[in-house]
Coordinates of C-alpha atoms in Angstrom, one line a residue:
M1 CA -224.6 57.7 -103.5
S2 CA -221.4 57.1 -105.4
T3 CA -218.8 54.9 -103.8
D4 CA -216.0 56.5 -105.7
L5 CA -213.2 57.8 -103.5
V6 CA -213.8 61.4 -104.7
Q7 CA -212.5 62.7 -101.4
I8 CA -209.1 61.2 -101.9
P9 CA -206.8 62.7 -104.6
K10 CA -206.0 60.4 -107.6
D11 CA -202.3 61.1 -107.2
I12 CA -201.0 60.0 -103.8
P13 CA -197.4 60.8 -102.9
S14 CA -195.2 57.8 -102.4
F15 CA -194.3 58.8 -98.8
A16 CA -198.0 58.7 -97.9
L17 CA -198.4 55.0 -99.1
A18 CA -198.1 52.3 -96.5
I19 CA -200.7 49.6 -97.4
N20 CA -199.9 47.1 -94.6
E21 CA -199.8 49.9 -92.0
A22 CA -203.1 51.3 -93.3
K23 CA -204.8 48.0 -92.9
T24 CA -203.7 47.7 -89.4
M25 CA -204.2 51.2 -88.3
N26 CA -207.6 51.7 -89.8
A27 CA -209.1 48.3 -89.0
D28 CA -210.7 49.4 -85.7
A29 CA -212.3 52.4 -87.5
L30 CA -213.9 50.1 -90.1
Q31 CA -215.0 47.4 -87.6
G32 CA -218.8 47.1 -87.3
I33 CA -219.4 49.5 -90.2
S34 CA -221.2 48.3 -93.3
T35 CA -220.4 50.1 -96.6
G36 CA -223.2 48.3 -98.4
F37 CA -223.3 45.3 -100.6
P38 CA -221.8 44.9 -104.1
P39 CA -224.3 45.1 -107.0
S40 CA -225.4 41.6 -108.0
I41 CA -227.2 39.7 -110.7
R42 CA -229.6 37.1 -109.3
I43 CA -232.0 34.5 -110.7
K44 CA -235.7 34.2 -110.0
R45 CA -238.3 32.0 -111.7
N46 CA -236.0 31.3 -114.8
G47 CA -235.2 35.0 -115.1
F48 CA -232.4 37.4 -114.3
R49 CA -232.6 40.6 -112.3
V50 CA -230.1 43.2 -111.3
V51 CA -229.9 44.3 -107.7
D52 CA -228.0 47.4 -106.6
G53 CA -226.3 47.9 -103.3
N54 CA -229.5 49.2 -101.7
G55 CA -231.6 46.2 -102.6
D56 CA -233.5 47.9 -105.4
E57 CA -234.2 45.4 -108.2
I58 CA -234.7 45.6 -112.0
N59 CA -235.8 42.6 -114.0
L60 CA -233.9 41.9 -117.2
K61 CA -236.2 41.6 -120.2
P62 CA -235.6 39.3 -123.2
N63 CA -234.3 42.3 -125.3
D64 CA -231.7 42.9 -122.5
L65 CA -230.2 39.4 -123.1
A66 CA -228.1 38.0 -125.8
G67 CA -230.4 36.1 -128.2
G68 CA -233.3 37.1 -126.0
E69 CA -232.4 34.5 -123.4
F70 CA -228.8 34.5 -122.4
L71 CA -227.0 36.5 -119.8
D72 CA -223.8 37.6 -121.3
I73 CA -220.9 38.0 -118.7
V74 CA -217.2 37.9 -118.4
I75 CA -216.1 36.0 -115.3
L76 CA -213.4 38.0 -113.7
A77 CA -212.7 36.0 -110.4
A78 CA -214.3 33.4 -108.2
K79 CA -214.4 33.3 -104.4
P80 CA -212.4 30.3 -103.1
G81 CA -214.5 27.6 -101.5
L82 CA -218.2 27.5 -101.3
N83 CA -220.7 29.6 -99.4
K84 CA -223.1 27.7 -97.2
T85 CA -226.6 28.7 -96.1
Y86 CA -228.9 26.9 -93.7
Y87 CA -232.6 27.7 -92.9
E88 CA -234.3 25.7 -90.2
A89 CA -237.8 26.6 -91.5
A90 CA -239.1 25.1 -94.8
Y91 CA -239.0 27.3 -97.9
D92 CA -242.0 29.4 -98.5
P93 CA -242.4 30.3 -102.2
N94 CA -244.9 33.0 -101.2
Q95 CA -242.6 34.9 -98.9
V96 CA -241.8 38.4 -100.0
E97 CA -239.5 39.8 -97.4
P98 CA -236.0 38.2 -97.1
T99 CA -235.1 36.4 -93.9
A100 CA -231.7 35.8 -92.4
P101 CA -230.5 32.2 -92.5
D102 CA -230.1 30.3 -89.2
C103 CA -226.5 29.4 -90.0
W104 CA -224.1 30.2 -92.8
S105 CA -220.5 30.1 -93.8
L106 CA -218.4 32.3 -96.1
D107 CA -215.7 29.6 -96.7
G108 CA -217.4 26.2 -96.3
V109 CA -215.1 25.4 -93.5
A110 CA -216.7 26.9 -90.4
P111 CA -219.9 28.9 -89.5
D112 CA -219.5 32.7 -89.7
K113 CA -218.3 34.1 -86.4
S114 CA -221.4 36.3 -86.1
I115 CA -223.7 33.4 -85.6
A116 CA -224.7 33.0 -81.9
K117 CA -225.8 29.4 -82.1
P118 CA -224.1 27.6 -85.0
V119 CA -225.5 24.2 -85.9
N120 CA -222.0 22.6 -85.8
P121 CA -218.5 23.8 -85.1
T122 CA -217.3 22.9 -88.7
C123 CA -219.1 22.6 -92.0
P124 CA -217.6 19.2 -93.3
T125 CA -218.9 17.3 -90.2
C126 CA -222.2 19.2 -89.9
P127 CA -225.2 16.8 -90.2
M128 CA -227.0 19.5 -92.3
N129 CA -224.2 19.3 -94.8
A130 CA -224.8 15.7 -95.5
F131 CA -226.7 14.5 -98.7
G132 CA -230.2 13.3 -97.7
S133 CA -230.6 16.0 -95.0
G134 CA -232.6 18.2 -97.2
R135 CA -236.4 18.8 -97.0
N136 CA -238.7 20.3 -99.5
A137 CA -241.5 22.8 -98.9
A138 CA -243.8 20.1 -97.7
G139 CA -241.2 18.9 -95.2
Q140 CA -240.5 15.7 -97.1
P141 CA -236.8 14.4 -97.3
T142 CA -234.8 15.0 -100.5
K143 CA -231.5 13.7 -101.7
G144 CA -229.9 17.1 -101.4
K145 CA -228.4 18.9 -98.4
A146 CA -230.3 21.0 -95.8
C147 CA -227.4 23.5 -95.9
A148 CA -227.2 24.8 -99.5
D149 CA -223.9 25.2 -101.3
S150 CA -223.3 28.1 -103.7
K151 CA -220.3 29.6 -105.6
I152 CA -219.7 33.3 -105.7
L153 CA -218.3 34.9 -108.9
A154 CA -217.3 38.5 -109.7
V155 CA -218.6 39.1 -113.3
F156 CA -218.3 42.0 -115.8
R157 CA -221.3 43.0 -117.9
K158 CA -221.9 46.1 -120.0
G159 CA -219.4 48.3 -118.1
S160 CA -220.1 47.2 -114.5
V161 CA -218.9 44.6 -112.0
Y162 CA -221.5 42.4 -110.3
S163 CA -221.6 39.6 -107.8
F164 CA -223.2 36.4 -109.3
K165 CA -224.1 33.4 -107.3
I166 CA -224.2 29.8 -108.8
P167 CA -227.0 28.0 -106.9
P168 CA -226.6 24.4 -105.7
A169 CA -228.7 22.9 -108.5
S170 CA -226.3 24.5 -111.1
L171 CA -222.9 23.8 -109.5
K172 CA -222.4 20.6 -111.5
N173 CA -223.1 22.3 -114.9
F174 CA -220.8 25.2 -114.0
G175 CA -218.1 22.7 -112.9
L176 CA -218.3 20.9 -116.2
Y177 CA -218.1 24.2 -118.1
V178 CA -215.0 25.3 -116.3
K179 CA -213.4 21.8 -116.6
N180 CA -214.0 21.9 -120.4
L181 CA -212.4 25.3 -120.7
T182 CA -209.5 24.2 -118.6
N183 CA -208.9 21.1 -120.8
R184 CA -208.9 23.4 -123.8
G185 CA -206.4 25.8 -122.2
V186 CA -208.9 28.7 -122.1
P187 CA -209.1 30.9 -118.9
L188 CA -212.6 31.9 -117.8
G189 CA -211.7 35.6 -118.3
N190 CA -210.9 35.1 -122.0
V191 CA -214.5 34.4 -123.0
I192 CA -217.9 35.9 -122.9
T193 CA -219.9 33.3 -121.0
Y194 CA -223.6 32.8 -122.0
V195 CA -225.8 31.8 -119.0
G196 CA -229.2 30.4 -119.7
F197 CA -231.8 28.0 -118.1
D198 CA -232.4 24.3 -118.6
E199 CA -235.9 24.4 -120.1
D200 CA -236.5 20.7 -119.1
A201 CA -235.9 21.2 -115.4
D202 CA -238.7 21.7 -113.0
Y203 CA -236.9 24.5 -111.2
S204 CA -234.1 27.0 -112.2
V205 CA -231.0 25.2 -113.4
L206 CA -228.3 27.2 -115.1
Q207 CA -226.5 26.2 -118.3
F208 CA -223.2 27.7 -119.5
R209 CA -221.6 28.1 -122.9
V210 CA -219.0 30.2 -124.7
G211 CA -220.6 33.1 -126.5
A212 CA -217.5 34.7 -127.9
F213 CA -213.8 35.1 -127.2
I214 CA -212.5 38.4 -125.7
P215 CA -210.6 40.5 -128.3
E216 CA -206.9 41.0 -127.7
S217 CA -207.6 44.8 -127.5
A218 CA -209.9 44.4 -124.5
K219 CA -207.7 42.1 -122.4
E220 CA -205.6 44.8 -120.7
A221 CA -208.7 46.8 -119.6
L222 CA -210.4 43.7 -118.3
L223 CA -207.3 42.6 -116.4
A224 CA -207.2 46.0 -114.7
V225 CA -210.9 45.6 -113.6
S226 CA -210.2 42.1 -112.3
K227 CA -207.7 43.6 -109.9
S228 CA -210.0 46.4 -108.7
Q229 CA -211.5 46.7 -105.2
E230 CA -215.0 46.1 -106.6
V231 CA -213.9 42.5 -107.5
A232 CA -212.0 42.1 -104.2
D233 CA -215.2 43.1 -102.2
I234 CA -217.0 40.2 -103.9
V235 CA -214.5 37.4 -103.8
K236 CA -212.9 38.1 -100.4
P237 CA -214.7 37.4 -97.1
L238 CA -215.7 40.4 -95.1
E239 CA -213.3 39.7 -92.3
Y240 CA -210.3 40.1 -94.6
R241 CA -211.3 43.5 -96.0
A242 CA -209.6 46.7 -94.9
L243 CA -208.7 49.7 -97.0
P244 CA -208.8 49.6 -100.8
P245 CA -205.4 49.4 -102.4
P246 CA -204.1 52.6 -104.2
Q247 CA -205.6 52.6 -107.7
T248 CA -203.1 52.5 -110.5
D249 CA -203.5 54.6 -113.6
A250 CA -204.5 51.5 -115.6
I251 CA -207.3 50.7 -113.2
V252 CA -208.5 54.4 -113.2
D253 CA -208.4 54.5 -116.9
A254 CA -210.3 51.2 -117.3
K255 CA -213.0 52.2 -114.8
A256 CA -213.4 55.5 -116.6
A257 CA -213.8 53.8 -119.9
A258 CA -216.3 51.3 -118.4
K259 CA -218.5 54.1 -117.2
A260 CA -219.1 55.3 -120.8
A261 CA -222.5 53.9 -121.4
P262 CA -222.7 51.9 -124.7
T263 CA -225.4 52.8 -127.2
A264 CA -228.2 50.4 -128.0
E265 CA -226.3 49.5 -131.2
D266 CA -223.2 48.7 -129.3
T267 CA -224.8 46.2 -126.9
L268 CA -225.1 42.4 -127.4
A269 CA -228.8 42.8 -126.9
K270 CA -230.7 46.1 -127.1
P271 CA -231.8 47.4 -123.6
A272 CA -235.4 47.6 -122.6
A273 CA -237.1 51.0 -123.0
E274 CA -238.6 50.9 -119.5
P275 CA -237.1 48.5 -116.9
V276 CA -239.9 47.1 -114.5
P277 CA -238.8 46.9 -110.9
S278 CA -239.8 43.6 -109.3
R279 CA -241.0 42.8 -105.7
K280 CA -238.5 42.2 -103.0
R281 CA -237.0 38.8 -103.0
G282 CA -237.6 35.9 -100.7
R283 CA -235.0 33.4 -99.9
P284 CA -234.2 30.8 -102.6
A285 CA -235.2 27.2 -102.4
A286 CA -232.3 24.9 -101.5
T287 CA -232.5 22.1 -104.1
E288 CA -229.9 19.8 -105.5
T289 CA -229.7 18.0 -108.8
E290 CA -227.4 15.3 -110.0
G291 CA -228.1 15.6 -113.7
V292 CA -226.9 17.8 -116.5
S293 CA -229.3 18.9 -119.3
K294 CA -229.0 16.8 -122.4
T295 CA -229.7 19.6 -124.8
A296 CA -228.6 23.2 -124.4
P297 CA -230.8 25.9 -125.9
T298 CA -229.5 27.6 -128.9
A299 CA -229.0 31.3 -129.5
A300 CA -227.3 33.7 -131.8
S301 CA -223.6 33.7 -130.9
A302 CA -221.6 36.8 -130.3
A303 CA -218.7 35.2 -132.1
V304 CA -220.0 36.6 -135.4
M305 CA -219.4 40.2 -134.1
S306 CA -216.2 42.0 -134.9
D307 CA -213.6 42.6 -132.2
D308 CA -214.6 46.3 -132.0
E309 CA -218.3 45.4 -131.6
I310 CA -217.5 43.0 -128.8
T311 CA -215.4 45.5 -127.0
K312 CA -218.1 48.1 -127.2
A313 CA -220.7 45.6 -126.1
L314 CA -218.6 44.9 -123.0
G315 CA -218.7 48.6 -122.2
L316 CA -214.9 49.1 -122.5

């Protein structure tokens, strides 16, 4: 089912607009109602998969990826702070159906208000947030935390917005990538980020590199998408959501352009002929790593493409 606001006219008269009043007046009507989850890109066994709002999954094959191995994304926004997730039971790699965590936080400050029995009133002082509190599948202590940290990003790929979670073992690599871009004066949203896996790690550890720079002609459309409700749904906690803001003509035009499906020749990597759905996910292992891979895998860079080719590959 489409989530487009087809039942609301595109052109709303100015006298009908009252954003603050709408948030207050309609909050009770929205309370307790789920409108689904944003589409996401997730990792599993050193692979990437796309999950829609209903939980249906499609594995990305090598010919869906740049150079056969890199997920090509534009990072539009990041959720402030860290998400935290704690499971009392040990991780079961054979688990098929997902289970809810025993405690979690959307801001890394305090447990979610919906938790009946939080482990601790605040996250920073929680014993499960301390290094050394972690346990592996065999119940043996690890150097990591029992409560796993993750970073939530809103990313753009081939015409669509997705949620993308940086797992705990990859946070240091991601932080170094962002720091290097910052030192060079380059915003995250001005590059196509290539995401791959550390082949030397015993578990899934992500690596990040610049694949190409965003052409000047595509910046305005991407800026409009970054301000859309799809992005806000990902990077803002649920308790702060109310009504979507009125869509400007720039956002409407950018979304319409993004829905035009690129051809196989337009994409950074040709799509698979028949995507293969995977089994339902289990919960991820909560592991930590202190190291950063010494050698990043190489792949064909999108920087050799023309500006028009890059724009088409983005789905704009």
